[in-house]
PDB file of C-alpha atoms in Angstrom:
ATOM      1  CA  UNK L   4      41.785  19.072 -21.169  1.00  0.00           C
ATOM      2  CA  UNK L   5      38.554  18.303 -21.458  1.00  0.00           C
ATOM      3  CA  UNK L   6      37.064  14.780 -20.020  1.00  0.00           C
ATOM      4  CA  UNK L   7      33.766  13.622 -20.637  1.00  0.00           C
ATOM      5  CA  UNK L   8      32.323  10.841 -18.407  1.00  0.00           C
ATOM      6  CA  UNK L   9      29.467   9.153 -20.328  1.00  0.00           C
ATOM      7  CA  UNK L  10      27.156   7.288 -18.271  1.00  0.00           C
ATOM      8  CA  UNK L  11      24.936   4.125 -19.420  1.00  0.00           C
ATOM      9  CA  UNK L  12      21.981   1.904 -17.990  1.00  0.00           C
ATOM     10  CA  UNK L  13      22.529  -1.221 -16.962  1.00  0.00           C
ATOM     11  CA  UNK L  14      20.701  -2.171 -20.579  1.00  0.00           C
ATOM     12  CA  UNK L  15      23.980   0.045 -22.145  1.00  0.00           C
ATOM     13  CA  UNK L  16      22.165   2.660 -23.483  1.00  0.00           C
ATOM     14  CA  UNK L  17      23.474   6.416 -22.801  1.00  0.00           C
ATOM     15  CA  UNK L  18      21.312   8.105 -20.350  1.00  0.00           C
ATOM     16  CA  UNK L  19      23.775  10.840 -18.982  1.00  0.00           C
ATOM     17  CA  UNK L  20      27.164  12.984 -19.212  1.00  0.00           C
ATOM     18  CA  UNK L  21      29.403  14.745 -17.813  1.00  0.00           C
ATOM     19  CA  UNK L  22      31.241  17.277 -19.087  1.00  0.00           C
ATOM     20  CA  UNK L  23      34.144  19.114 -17.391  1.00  0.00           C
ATOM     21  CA  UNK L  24      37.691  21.107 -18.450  1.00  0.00           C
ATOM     22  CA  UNK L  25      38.584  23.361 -21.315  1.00  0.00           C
ATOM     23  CA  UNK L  26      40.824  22.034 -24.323  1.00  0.00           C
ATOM     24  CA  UNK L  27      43.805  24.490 -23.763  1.00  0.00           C
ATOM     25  CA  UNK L  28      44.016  24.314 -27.925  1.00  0.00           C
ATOM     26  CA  UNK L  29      44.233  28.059 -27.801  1.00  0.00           C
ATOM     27  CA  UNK L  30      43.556  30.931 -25.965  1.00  0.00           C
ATOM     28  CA  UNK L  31      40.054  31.314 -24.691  1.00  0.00           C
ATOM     29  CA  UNK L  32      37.456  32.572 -27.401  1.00  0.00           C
ATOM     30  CA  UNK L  33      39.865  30.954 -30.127  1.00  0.00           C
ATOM     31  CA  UNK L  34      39.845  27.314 -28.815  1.00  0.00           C
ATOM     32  CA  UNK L  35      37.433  25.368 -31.319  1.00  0.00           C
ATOM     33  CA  UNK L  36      37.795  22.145 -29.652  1.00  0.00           C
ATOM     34  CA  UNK L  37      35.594  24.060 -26.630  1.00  0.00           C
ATOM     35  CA  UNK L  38      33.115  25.530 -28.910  1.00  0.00           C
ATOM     36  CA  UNK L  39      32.967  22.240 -31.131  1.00  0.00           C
ATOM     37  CA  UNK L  40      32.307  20.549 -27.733  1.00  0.00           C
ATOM     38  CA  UNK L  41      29.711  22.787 -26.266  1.00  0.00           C
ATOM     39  CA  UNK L  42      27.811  23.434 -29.366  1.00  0.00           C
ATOM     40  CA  UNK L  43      27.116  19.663 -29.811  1.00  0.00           C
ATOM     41  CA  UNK L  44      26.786  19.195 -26.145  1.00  0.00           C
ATOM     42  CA  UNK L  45      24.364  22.064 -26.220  1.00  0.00           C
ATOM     43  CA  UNK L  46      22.369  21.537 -29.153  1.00  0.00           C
ATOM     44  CA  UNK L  47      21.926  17.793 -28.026  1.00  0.00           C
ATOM     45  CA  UNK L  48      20.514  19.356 -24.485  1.00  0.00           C
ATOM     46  CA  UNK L  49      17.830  21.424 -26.603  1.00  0.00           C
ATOM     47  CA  UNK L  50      17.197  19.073 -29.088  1.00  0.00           C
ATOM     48  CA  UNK L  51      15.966  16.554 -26.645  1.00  0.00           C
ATOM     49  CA  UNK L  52      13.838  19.382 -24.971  1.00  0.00           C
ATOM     50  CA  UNK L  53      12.593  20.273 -28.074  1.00  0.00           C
ATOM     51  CA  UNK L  54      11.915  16.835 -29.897  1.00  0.00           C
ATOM     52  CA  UNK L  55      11.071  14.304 -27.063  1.00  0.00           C
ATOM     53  CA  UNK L  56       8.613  14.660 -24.254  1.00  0.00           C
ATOM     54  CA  UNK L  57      11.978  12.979 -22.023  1.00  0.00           C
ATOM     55  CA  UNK L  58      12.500  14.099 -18.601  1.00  0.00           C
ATOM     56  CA  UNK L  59      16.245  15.178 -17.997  1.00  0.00           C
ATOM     57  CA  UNK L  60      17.826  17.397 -15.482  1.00  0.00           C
ATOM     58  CA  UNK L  61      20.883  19.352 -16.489  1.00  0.00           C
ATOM     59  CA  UNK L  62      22.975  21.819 -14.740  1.00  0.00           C
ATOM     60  CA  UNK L  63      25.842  23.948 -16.109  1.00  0.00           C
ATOM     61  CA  UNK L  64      28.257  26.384 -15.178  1.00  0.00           C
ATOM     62  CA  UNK L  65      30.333  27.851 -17.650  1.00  0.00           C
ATOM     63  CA  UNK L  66      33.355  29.368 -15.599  1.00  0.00           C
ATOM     64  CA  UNK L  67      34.195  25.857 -15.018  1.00  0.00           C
ATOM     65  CA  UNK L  68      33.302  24.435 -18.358  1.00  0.00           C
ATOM     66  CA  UNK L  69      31.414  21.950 -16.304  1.00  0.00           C
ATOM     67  CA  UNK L  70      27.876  20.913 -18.215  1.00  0.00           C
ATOM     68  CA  UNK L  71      26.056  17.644 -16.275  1.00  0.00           C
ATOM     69  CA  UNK L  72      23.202  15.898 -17.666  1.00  0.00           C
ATOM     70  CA  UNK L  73      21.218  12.771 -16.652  1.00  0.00           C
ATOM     71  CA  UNK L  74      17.699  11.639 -17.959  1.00  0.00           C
ATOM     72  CA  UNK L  75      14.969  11.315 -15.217  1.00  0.00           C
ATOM     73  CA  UNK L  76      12.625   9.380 -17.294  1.00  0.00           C
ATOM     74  CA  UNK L  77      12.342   6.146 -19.407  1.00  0.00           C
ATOM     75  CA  UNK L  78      14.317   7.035 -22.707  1.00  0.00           C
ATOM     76  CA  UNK L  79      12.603   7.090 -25.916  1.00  0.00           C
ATOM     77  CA  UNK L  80      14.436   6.302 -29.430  1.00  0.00           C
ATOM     78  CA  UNK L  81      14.560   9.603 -30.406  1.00  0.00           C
ATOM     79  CA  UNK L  82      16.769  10.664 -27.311  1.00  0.00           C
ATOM     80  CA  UNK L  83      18.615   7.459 -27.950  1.00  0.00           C
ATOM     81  CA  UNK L  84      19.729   8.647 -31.508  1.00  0.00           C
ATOM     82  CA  UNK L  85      20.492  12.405 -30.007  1.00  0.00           C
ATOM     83  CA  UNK L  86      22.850  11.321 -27.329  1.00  0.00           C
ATOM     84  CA  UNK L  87      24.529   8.099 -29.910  1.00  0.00           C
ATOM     85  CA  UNK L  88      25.029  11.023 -32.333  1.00  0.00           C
ATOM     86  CA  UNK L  89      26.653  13.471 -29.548  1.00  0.00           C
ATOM     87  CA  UNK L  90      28.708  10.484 -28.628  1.00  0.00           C
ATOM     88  CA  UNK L  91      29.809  10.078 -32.136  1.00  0.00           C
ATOM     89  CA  UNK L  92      30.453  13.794 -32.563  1.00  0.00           C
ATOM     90  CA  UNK L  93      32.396  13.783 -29.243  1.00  0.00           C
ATOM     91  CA  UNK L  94      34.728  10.253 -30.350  1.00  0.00           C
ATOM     92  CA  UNK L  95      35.365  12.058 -34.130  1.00  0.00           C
ATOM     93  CA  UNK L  96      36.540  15.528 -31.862  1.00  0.00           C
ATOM     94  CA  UNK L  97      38.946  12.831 -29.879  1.00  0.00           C
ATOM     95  CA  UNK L  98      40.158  11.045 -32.991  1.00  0.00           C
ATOM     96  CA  UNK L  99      40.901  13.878 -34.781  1.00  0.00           C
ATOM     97  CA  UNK L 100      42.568  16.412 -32.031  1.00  0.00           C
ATOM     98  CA  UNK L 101      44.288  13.339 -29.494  1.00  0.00           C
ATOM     99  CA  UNK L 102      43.126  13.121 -25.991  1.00  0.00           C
ATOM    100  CA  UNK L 103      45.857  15.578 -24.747  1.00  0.00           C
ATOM    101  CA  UNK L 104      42.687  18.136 -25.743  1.00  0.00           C
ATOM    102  CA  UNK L 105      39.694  15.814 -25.131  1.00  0.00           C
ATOM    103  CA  UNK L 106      39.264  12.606 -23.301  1.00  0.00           C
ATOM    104  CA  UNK L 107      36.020  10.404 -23.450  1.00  0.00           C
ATOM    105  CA  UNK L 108      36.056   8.363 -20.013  1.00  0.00           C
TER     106      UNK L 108
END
């Protein structure tokens, strides 16, 4: 399973996950739950980078399926959207599949 601990300020806006597990939906390099996960994990990751001047620290290792990332800096409203939209992606993923695959904590 996959469990994703989202993390908040104290003003409730996302500034951080944490993303650890594999979905067990199929047999590794068939399991789209993982890729549907890591893409938009991903692709949130380097969209900040590329479309904010945020600070954010991020570390990854991918035998573990373990991805971590926290901002280090004030968080502008273009960040904001990114990580609301991940969060959405992420909550459609768990609607859809059942948290026996992917669990948002």
């Amino acid at each position: 399973m996959i469990e994703i601990t989202l993390r908040k300020s104290e003003t409730g806006i996302y500034n951080g996950f944490l993303v650890e597990g594999h979905a067990g939906f199929d047999e590794y390099g068939r399991d789209i739950i993982c890729a549907a996960v890591s893409a938009m994990v991903i692709n949130t990751i380097n969209s900040i980078e590329a479309f904010t001047e945020d600070a954010f620290e991020a570390d990854m290792a991918e035998d573990g399926g373990r991805i971590e990332f926290k901002m280090v800096s004030d968080i502008s409203k273009e960040t904001e959207l990114l990580l609301n939209s991940l969060v959405l992606g992420l909550q459609g993923i768990e609607t859809q599949y059942g948290n026996q695959f992917i669990k948002l904590l």
